[in-house]
CSV table of C-alpha atoms in Angstrom, one decimal:
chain,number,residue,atom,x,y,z
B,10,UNK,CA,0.0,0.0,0.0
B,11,UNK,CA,1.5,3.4,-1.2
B,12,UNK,CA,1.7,5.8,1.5
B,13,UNK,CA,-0.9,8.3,1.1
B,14,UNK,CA,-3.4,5.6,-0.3
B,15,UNK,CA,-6.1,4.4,1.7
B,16,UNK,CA,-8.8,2.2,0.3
B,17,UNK,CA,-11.7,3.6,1.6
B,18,UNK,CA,-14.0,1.0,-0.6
B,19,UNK,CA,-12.5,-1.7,1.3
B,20,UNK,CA,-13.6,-0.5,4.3
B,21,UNK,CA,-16.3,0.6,4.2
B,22,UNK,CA,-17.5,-3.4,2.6
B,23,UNK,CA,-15.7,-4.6,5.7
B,24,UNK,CA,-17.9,-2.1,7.7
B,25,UNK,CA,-21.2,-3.2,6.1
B,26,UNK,CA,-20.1,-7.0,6.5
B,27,UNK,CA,-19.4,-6.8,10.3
B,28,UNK,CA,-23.3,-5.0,10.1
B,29,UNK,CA,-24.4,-7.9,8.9
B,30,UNK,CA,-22.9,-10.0,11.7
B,31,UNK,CA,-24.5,-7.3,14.8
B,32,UNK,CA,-27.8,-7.8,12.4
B,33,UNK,CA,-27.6,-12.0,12.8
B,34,UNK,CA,-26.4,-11.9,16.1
B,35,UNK,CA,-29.9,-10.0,16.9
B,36,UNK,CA,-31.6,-12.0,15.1
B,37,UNK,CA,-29.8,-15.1,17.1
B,38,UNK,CA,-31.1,-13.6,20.2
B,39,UNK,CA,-34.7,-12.8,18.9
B,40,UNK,CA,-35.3,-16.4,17.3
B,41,UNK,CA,-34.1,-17.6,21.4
B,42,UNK,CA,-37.3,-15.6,22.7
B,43,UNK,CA,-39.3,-17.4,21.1
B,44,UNK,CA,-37.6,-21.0,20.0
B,45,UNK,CA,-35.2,-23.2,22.3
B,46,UNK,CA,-31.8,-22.5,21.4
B,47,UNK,CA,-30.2,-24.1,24.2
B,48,UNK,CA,-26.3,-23.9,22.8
B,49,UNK,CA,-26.8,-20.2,22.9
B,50,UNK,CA,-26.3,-18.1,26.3
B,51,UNK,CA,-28.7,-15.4,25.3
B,52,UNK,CA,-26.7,-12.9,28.0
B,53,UNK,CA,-23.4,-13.5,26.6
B,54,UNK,CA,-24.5,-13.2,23.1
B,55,UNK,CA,-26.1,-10.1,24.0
B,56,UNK,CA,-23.0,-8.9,25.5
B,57,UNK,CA,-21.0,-9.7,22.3
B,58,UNK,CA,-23.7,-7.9,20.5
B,59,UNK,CA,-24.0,-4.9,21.7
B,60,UNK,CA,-19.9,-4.7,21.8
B,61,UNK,CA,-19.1,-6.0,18.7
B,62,UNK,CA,-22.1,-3.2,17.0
B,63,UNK,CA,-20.2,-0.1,18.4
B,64,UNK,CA,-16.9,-1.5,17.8
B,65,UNK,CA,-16.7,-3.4,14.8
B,66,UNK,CA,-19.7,-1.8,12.6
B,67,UNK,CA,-19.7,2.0,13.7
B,68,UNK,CA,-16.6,2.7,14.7
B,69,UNK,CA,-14.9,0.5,11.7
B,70,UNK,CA,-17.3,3.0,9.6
B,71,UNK,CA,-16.8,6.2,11.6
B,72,UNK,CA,-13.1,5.9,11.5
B,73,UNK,CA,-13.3,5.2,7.8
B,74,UNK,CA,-15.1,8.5,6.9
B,75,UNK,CA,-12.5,10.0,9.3
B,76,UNK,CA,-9.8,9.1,7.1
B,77,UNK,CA,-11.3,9.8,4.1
B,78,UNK,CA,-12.4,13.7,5.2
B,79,UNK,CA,-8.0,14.3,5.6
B,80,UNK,CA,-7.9,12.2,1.9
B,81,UNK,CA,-10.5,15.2,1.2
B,82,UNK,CA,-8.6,17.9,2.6
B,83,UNK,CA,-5.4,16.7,1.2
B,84,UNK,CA,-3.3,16.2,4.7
B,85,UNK,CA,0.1,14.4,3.8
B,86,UNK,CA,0.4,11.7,6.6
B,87,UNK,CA,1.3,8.6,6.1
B,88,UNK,CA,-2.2,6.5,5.4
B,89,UNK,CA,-0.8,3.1,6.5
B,90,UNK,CA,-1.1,3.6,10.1
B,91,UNK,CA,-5.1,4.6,9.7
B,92,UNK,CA,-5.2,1.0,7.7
B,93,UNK,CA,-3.1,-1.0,10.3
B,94,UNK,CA,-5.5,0.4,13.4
B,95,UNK,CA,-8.5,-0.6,11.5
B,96,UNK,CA,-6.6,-4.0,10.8
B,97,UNK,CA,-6.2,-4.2,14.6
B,98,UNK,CA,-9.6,-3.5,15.6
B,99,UNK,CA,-11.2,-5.9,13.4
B,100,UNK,CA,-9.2,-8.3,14.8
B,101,UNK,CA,-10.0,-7.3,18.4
B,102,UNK,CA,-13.8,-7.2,17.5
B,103,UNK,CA,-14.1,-10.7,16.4
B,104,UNK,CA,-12.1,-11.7,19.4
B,105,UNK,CA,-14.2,-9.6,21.8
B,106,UNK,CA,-17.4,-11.2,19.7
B,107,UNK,CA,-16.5,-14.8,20.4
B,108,UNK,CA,-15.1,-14.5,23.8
B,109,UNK,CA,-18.4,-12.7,24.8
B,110,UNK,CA,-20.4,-15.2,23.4
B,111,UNK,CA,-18.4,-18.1,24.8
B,112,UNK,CA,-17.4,-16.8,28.4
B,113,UNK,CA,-19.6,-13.8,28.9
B,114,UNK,CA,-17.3,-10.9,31.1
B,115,UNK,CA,-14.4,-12.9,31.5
B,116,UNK,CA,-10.6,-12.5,31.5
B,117,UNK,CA,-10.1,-12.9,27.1
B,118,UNK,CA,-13.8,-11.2,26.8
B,119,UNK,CA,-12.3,-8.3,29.0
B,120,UNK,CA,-8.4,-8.3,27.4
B,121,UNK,CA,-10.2,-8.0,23.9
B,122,UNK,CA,-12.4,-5.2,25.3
B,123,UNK,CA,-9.1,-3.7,26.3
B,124,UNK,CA,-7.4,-3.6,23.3
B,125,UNK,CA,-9.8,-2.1,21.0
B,126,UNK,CA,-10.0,0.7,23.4
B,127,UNK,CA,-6.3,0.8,23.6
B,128,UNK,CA,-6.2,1.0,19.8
B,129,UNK,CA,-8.8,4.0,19.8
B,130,UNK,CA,-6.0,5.8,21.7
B,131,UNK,CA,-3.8,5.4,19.2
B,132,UNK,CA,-6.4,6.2,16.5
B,133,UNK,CA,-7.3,9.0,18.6
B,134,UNK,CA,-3.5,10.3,18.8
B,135,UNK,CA,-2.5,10.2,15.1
B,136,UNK,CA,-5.7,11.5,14.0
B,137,UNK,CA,-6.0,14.8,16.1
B,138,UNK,CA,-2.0,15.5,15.0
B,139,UNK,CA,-3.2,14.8,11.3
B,140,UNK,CA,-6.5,17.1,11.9
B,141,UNK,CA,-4.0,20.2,13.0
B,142,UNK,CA,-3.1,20.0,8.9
B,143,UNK,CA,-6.8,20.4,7.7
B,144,UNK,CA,-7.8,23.9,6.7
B,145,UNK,CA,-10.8,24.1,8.5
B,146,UNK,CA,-14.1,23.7,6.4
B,147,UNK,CA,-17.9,24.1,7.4
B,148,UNK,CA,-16.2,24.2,11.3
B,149,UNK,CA,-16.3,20.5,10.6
B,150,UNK,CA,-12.9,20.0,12.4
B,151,UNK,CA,-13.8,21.5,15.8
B,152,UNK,CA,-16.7,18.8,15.4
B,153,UNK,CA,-14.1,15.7,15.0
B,154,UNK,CA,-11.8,17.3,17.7
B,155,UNK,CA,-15.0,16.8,19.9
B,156,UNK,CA,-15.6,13.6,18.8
B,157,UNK,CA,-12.0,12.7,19.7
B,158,UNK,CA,-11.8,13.5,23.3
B,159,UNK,CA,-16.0,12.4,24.2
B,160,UNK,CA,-14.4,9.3,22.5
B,161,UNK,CA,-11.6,8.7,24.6
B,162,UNK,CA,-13.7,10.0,27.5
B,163,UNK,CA,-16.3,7.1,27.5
B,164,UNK,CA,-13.1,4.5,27.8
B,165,UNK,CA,-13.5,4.8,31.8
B,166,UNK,CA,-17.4,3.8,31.9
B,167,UNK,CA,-15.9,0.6,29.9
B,168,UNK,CA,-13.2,0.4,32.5
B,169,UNK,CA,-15.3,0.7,35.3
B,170,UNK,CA,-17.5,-2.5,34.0
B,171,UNK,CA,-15.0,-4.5,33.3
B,172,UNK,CA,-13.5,-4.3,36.6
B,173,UNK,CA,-17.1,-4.8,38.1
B,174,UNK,CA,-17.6,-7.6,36.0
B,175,UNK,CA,-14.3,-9.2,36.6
B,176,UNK,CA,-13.9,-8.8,40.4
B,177,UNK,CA,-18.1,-9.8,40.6
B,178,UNK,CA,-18.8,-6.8,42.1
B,179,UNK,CA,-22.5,-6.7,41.8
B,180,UNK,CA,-24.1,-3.5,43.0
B,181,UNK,CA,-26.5,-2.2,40.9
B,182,UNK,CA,-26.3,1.6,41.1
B,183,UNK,CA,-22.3,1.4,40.0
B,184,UNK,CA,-23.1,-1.3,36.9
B,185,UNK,CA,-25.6,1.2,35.6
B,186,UNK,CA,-24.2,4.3,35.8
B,187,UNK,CA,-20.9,2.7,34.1
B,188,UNK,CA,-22.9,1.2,31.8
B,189,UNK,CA,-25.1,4.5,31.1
B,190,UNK,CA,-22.1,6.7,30.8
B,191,UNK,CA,-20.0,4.2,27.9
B,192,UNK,CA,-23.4,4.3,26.0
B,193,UNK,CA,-23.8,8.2,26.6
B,194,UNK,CA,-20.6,9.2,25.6
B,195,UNK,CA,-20.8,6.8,22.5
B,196,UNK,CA,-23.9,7.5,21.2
B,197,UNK,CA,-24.0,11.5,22.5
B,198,UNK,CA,-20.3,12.0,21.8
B,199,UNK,CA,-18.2,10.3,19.3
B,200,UNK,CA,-21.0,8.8,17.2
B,201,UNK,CA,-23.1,11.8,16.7
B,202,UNK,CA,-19.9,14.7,16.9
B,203,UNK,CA,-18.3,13.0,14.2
B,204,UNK,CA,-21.4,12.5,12.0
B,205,UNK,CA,-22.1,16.2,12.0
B,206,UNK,CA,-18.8,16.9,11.4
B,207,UNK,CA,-18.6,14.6,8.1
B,208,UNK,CA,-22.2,16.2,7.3
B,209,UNK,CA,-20.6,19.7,7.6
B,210,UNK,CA,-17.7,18.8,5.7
B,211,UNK,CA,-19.6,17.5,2.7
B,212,UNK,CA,-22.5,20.2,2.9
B,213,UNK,CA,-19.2,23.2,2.7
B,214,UNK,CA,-17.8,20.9,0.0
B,215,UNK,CA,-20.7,20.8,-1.8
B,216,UNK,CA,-20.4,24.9,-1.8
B,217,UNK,CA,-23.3,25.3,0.7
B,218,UNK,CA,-20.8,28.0,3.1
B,219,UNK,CA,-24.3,29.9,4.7
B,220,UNK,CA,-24.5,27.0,7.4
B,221,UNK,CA,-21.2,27.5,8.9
B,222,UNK,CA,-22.3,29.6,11.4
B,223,UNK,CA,-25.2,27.7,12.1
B,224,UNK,CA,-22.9,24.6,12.8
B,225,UNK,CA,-20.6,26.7,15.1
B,226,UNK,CA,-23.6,27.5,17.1
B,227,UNK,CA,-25.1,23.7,17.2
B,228,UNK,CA,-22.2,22.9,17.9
B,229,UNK,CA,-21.5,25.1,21.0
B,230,UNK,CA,-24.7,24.0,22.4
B,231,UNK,CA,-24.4,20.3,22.0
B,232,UNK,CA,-20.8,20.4,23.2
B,233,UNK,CA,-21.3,22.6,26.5
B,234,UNK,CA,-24.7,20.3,27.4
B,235,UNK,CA,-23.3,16.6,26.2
B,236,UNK,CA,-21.2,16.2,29.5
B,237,UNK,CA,-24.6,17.3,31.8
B,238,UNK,CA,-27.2,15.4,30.1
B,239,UNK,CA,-25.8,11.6,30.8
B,240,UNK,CA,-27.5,12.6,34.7
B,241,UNK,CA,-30.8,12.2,32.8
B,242,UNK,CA,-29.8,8.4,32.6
B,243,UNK,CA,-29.0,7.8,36.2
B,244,UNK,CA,-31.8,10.3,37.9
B,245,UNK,CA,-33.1,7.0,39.2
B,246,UNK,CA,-30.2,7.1,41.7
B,247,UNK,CA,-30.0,9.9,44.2
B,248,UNK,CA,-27.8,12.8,43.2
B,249,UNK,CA,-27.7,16.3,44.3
B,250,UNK,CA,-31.0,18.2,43.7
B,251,UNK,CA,-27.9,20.4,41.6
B,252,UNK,CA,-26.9,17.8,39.5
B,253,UNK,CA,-31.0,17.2,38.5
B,254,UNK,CA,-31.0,20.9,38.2
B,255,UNK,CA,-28.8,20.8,35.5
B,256,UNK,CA,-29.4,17.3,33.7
B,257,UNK,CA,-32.9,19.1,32.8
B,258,UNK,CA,-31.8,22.7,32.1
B,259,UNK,CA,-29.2,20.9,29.7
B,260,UNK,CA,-32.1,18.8,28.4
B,261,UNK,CA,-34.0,22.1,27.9
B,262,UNK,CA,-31.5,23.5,26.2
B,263,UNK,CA,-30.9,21.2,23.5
B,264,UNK,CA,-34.5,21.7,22.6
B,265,UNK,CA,-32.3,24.9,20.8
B,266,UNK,CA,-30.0,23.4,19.1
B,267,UNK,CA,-33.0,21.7,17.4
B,268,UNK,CA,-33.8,25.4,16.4
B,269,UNK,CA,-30.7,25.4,14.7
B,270,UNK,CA,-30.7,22.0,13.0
B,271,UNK,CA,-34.1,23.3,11.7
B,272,UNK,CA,-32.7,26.0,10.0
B,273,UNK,CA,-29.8,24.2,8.7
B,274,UNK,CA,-32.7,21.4,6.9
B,275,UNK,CA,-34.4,24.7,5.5
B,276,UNK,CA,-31.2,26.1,4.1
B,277,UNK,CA,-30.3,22.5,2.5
B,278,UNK,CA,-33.8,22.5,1.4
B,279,UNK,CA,-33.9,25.6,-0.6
B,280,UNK,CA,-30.4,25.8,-1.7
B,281,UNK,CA,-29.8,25.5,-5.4
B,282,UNK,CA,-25.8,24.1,-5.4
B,283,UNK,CA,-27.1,20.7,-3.9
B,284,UNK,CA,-27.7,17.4,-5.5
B,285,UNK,CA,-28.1,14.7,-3.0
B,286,UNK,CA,-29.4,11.3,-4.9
B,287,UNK,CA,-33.2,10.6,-3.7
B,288,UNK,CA,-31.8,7.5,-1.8
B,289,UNK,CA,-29.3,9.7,0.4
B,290,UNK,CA,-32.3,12.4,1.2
B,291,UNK,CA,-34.6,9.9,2.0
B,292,UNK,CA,-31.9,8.0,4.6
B,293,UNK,CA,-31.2,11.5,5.9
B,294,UNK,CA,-34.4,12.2,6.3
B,295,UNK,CA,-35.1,9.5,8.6
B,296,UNK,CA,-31.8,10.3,10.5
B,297,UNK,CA,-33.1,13.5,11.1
B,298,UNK,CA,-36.4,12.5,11.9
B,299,UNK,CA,-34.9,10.4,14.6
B,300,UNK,CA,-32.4,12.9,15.8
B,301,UNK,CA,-35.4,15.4,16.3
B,302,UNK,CA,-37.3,12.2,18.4
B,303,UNK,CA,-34.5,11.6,20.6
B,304,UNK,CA,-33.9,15.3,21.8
B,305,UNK,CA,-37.5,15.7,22.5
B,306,UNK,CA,-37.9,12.0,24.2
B,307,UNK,CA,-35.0,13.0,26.3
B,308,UNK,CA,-36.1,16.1,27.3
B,309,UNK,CA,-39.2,14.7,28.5
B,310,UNK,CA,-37.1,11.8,30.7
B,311,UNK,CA,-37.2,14.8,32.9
B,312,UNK,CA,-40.2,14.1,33.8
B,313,UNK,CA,-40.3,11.9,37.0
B,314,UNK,CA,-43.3,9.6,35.9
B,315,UNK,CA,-41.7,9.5,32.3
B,316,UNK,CA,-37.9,8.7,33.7
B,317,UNK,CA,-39.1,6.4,35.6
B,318,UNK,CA,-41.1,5.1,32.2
B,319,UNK,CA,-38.0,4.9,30.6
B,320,UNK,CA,-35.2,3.9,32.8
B,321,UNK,CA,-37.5,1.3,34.5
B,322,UNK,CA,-38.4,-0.9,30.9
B,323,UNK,CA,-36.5,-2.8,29.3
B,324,UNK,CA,-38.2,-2.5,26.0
B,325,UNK,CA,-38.3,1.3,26.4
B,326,UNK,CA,-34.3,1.6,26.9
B,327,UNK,CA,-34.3,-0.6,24.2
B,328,UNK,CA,-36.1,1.4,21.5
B,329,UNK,CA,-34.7,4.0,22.9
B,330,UNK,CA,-30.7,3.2,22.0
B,331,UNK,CA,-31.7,1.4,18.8
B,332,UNK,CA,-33.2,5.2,17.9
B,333,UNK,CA,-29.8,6.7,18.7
B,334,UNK,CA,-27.6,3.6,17.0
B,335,UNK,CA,-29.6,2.3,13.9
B,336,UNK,CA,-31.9,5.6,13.8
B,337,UNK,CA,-29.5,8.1,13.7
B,338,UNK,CA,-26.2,7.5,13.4
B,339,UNK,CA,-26.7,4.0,10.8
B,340,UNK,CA,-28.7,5.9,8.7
B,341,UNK,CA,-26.8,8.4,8.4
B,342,UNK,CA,-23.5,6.2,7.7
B,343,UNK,CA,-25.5,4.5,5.5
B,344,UNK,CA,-26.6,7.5,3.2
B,345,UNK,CA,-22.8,8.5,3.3
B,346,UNK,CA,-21.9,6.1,1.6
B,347,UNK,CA,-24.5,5.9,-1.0
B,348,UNK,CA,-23.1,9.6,-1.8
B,349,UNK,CA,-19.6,7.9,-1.8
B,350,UNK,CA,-20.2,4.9,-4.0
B,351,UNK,CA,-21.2,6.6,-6.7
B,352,UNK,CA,-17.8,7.2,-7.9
B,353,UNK,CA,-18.3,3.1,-8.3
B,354,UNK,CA,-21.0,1.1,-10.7
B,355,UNK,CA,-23.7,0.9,-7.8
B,356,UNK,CA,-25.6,3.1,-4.8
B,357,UNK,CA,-26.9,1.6,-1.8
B,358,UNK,CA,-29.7,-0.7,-2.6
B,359,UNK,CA,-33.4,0.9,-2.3
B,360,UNK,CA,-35.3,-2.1,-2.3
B,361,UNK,CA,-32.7,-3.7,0.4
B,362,UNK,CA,-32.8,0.0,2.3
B,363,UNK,CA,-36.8,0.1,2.3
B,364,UNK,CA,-36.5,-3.9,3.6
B,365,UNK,CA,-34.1,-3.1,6.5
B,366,UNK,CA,-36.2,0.6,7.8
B,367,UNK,CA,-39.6,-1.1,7.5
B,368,UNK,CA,-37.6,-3.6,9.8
B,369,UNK,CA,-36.4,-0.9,12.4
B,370,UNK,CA,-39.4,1.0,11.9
B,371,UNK,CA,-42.4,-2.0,13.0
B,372,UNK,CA,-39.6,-2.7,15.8
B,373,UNK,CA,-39.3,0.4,17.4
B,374,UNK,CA,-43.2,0.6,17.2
B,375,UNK,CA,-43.4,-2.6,18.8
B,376,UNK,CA,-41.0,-1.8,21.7
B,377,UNK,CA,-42.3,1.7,22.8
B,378,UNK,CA,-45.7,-0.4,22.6
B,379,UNK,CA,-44.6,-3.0,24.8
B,380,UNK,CA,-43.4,-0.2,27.3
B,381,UNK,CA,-46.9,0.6,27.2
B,382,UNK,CA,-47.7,-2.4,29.1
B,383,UNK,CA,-46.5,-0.8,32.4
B,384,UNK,CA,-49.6,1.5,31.7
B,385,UNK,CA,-52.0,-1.0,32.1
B,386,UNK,CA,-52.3,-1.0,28.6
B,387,UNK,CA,-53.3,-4.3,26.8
B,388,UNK,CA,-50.6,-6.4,25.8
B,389,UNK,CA,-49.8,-7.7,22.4
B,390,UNK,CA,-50.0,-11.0,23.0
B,391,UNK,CA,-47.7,-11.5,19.5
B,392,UNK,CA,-45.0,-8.9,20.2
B,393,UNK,CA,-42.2,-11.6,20.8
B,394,UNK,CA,-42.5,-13.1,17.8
B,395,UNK,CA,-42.9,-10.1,15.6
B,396,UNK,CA,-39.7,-8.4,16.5
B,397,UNK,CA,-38.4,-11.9,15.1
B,398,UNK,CA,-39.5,-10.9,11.8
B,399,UNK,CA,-38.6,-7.2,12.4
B,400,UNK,CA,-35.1,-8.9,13.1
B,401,UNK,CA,-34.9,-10.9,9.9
B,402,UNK,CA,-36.0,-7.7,7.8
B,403,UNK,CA,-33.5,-5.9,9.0
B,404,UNK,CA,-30.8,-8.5,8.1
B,405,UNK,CA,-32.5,-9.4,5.0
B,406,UNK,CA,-32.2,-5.4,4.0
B,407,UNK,CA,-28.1,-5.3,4.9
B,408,UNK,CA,-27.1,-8.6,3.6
B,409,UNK,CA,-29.2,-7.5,0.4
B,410,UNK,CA,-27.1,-3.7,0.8
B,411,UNK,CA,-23.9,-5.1,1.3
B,412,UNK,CA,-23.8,-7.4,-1.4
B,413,UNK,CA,-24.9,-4.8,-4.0
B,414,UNK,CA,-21.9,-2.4,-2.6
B,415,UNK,CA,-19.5,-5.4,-2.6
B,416,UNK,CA,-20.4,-6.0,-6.4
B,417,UNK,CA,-19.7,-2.1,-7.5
B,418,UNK,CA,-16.6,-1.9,-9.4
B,419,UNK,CA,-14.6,1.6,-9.7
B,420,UNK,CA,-15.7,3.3,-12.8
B,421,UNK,CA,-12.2,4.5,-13.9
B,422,UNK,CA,-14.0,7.1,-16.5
B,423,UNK,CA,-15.7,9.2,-14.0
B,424,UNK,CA,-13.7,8.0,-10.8
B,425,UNK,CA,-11.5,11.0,-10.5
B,426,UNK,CA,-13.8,13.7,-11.3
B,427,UNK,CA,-16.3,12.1,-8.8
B,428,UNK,CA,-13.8,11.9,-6.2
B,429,UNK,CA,-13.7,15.9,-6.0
B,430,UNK,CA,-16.7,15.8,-4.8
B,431,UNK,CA,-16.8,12.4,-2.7
């Protein structure tokens, strides 16, 4: 591999494919529900899911669309290094996938767990000295250098579970909270930080420069209230009447920086320099759609019949995180790279997209439905094995995406003229 290449192709198929696996190992745990399965320990494999889908899907993906926005802004660094981490933390992944699944928390489950985070710091150290080269664009590099440290930041919730986990130390309060804040600072930091900042990057690149003020100021709200607003997931424990203080005013507030995300949608809207295929505005579309759900659903957690609605159900916290992870941040990886690949012979399926959302969309209905439940509302008697289905949608719709991606072969003719805009 030459020194500033980087196969960004490659990885993003690798990417998809390790979708695929989280996709099968939910269905694994759905088809259990409802079918004996007795080979299968349905909390380890649940532990190996979860792990495996923020380690080897998203950030595989998010670290790809990393490298490729300094490929964009023409950084000279030496590309190998970017393609040796990702190297290393596939690796990891699959080991951290089968340990889970074989041992649950144990010592190679915990030592794989370790290393990927231990190759995010190095990902993490070469990237923000390579960022210092970009000439900043759309403020997108204030949004990466965010991403970066919430990234590194969420390490000690992992760190705190795994030494929970390996020294059996089983009180409920701590578990949670160490739990709640890895998942906060993952799905509220790194995720969604550098998502807005590959947005913003393409948006400027596209020659839309009017939002960059608007993303300095969504960004300056979402970055002074990310840090407060992981309170609203432990306000089940007893903090400081200050602390609930500001978990809600922070809450509140990013009720604004919807304001602002409004009036970036109305500027893409009506803006004449771009042309986003009907496949990308559709997956954006949902991803916003979700976005604007989970600030509103989390602002009213702070409700103290609603928090405890949705701390106390499992199908609620459920939904809930599935809206953050496939909702917002897949879908918005996913319409990514159907801008990308279309410096290739292909897009991302619609018939295999429309498959996997009618899949998340019927199981996120389901869920927040079966949260109803704890409102005396009748049951549905069928719910088990309909997210079953829901599950095999889903998978159906990514196998059927990544397949059509893996198929795609460069188009040499158009290839370089595409990549000034990709």
């Amino acid at each position: 591999m030459k020194q500033n290449t980087f196969n960004t192709k490659q990885w993003i198929q690798i990417a998809l494919i390790n979708f695929c696996v989280v996709a099968l190992a939910g269905v694994t745990m759905r088809y259990k529900i409802n079918f004996s399965l007795p080979a299968v320990n349905q909390k380890y494999l649940m532990y190996g899911h979860s792990h495996f889908a923020f380690v080897g899907w998203v950030a595989v993906a998010l670290m790809t669309l990393m490298v490729r926005y300094l490929i964009r802004n023409k950084v000279q660094t030496n590309y190998k290094k970017y393609h040796r981490i990702l190297i290393a933390d596939v690796i990891a992944s699959y080991g951290m996938l089968v340990s889970f699944i074989v041992e649950g928390y144990a010592f190679w489950s915990i030592a794989f767990s370790t290393i990927t985070i231990l190759i995010s710091y190095f990902f993490i150290f070469f990237y923000w000295k390579d960022l210092d080269k970009v000439v900043d664009a759309g403020f997108s590099r204030a949004w990466h250098k965010a991403a970066l440290l919430l990234w590194a930041f969420s390490s000690l919730g992992a760190f705190m579970l795994a030494y929970l986990m390996a020294n059996h130390i089983m009180i409920q309060d701590l578990y949670f909270s160490a739990v709640y804040f890895f998942m906060h600072f993952q799905y509220n930091g790194w995720f969604l930080f550098v998502c807005f900042g590959v947005f913003f990057s393409y948006m400027h690149r596209l020659g839309l420069f009017q939002i960059r003020l608007l993303s300095k100021r969504l960004f300056i709200i979402m970055g002074i209230t990310v840090i407060p607003t992981y309170f609203l997931s432990v306000l089940w424990m007893r903090l400081p009447l200050s602390l609930h203080w500001l978990a809600n005013i922070s809450a509140i507030s990013q009720l604004f920086a919807l304001l602002y995300f409004f009036k970036i949608l109305y500027v893409i809207k009506h803006s004449e320099t771009i042309r986003l295929s009907w496949s990308t505005k559709w997956l954006w579309m949902l991803a916003s759609i979700a976005f604007i759900l989970k600030i509103i659903l989390q602002m009213l957690s702070t409700l103290p019949f609603l928090s405890h609605f949705a701390f106390g159900f499992r199908p609620v916290v459920i939904g809930y995180l599935h809206l953050s992870f496939v909702g917002i941040i897949s879908l918005f990886i996913l319409g990514y790279i159907n801008e990308f690949i279309h410096r290739f012979r292909g897009h991302v399926s619609g018939i295999g997209a429309i498959v996997f959302v009618t899949g998340f969309a019927i199981q996120e209905i389901i869920l927040m439905l079966q949260g109803l439940e704890a409102m005396n509302v009748e049951p549905i008697q069928s719910a088990n094995i309909i997210l079953f289905y829901c599950a095999i949608l889903m998978v159906t719709g990514l196998i059927w995406i990544t397949v059509g991606i893996i198929r795609t072969q460069e188009y040499e003719t158009n290839a370089e003229a595409a990549d000034k805009r990709y």
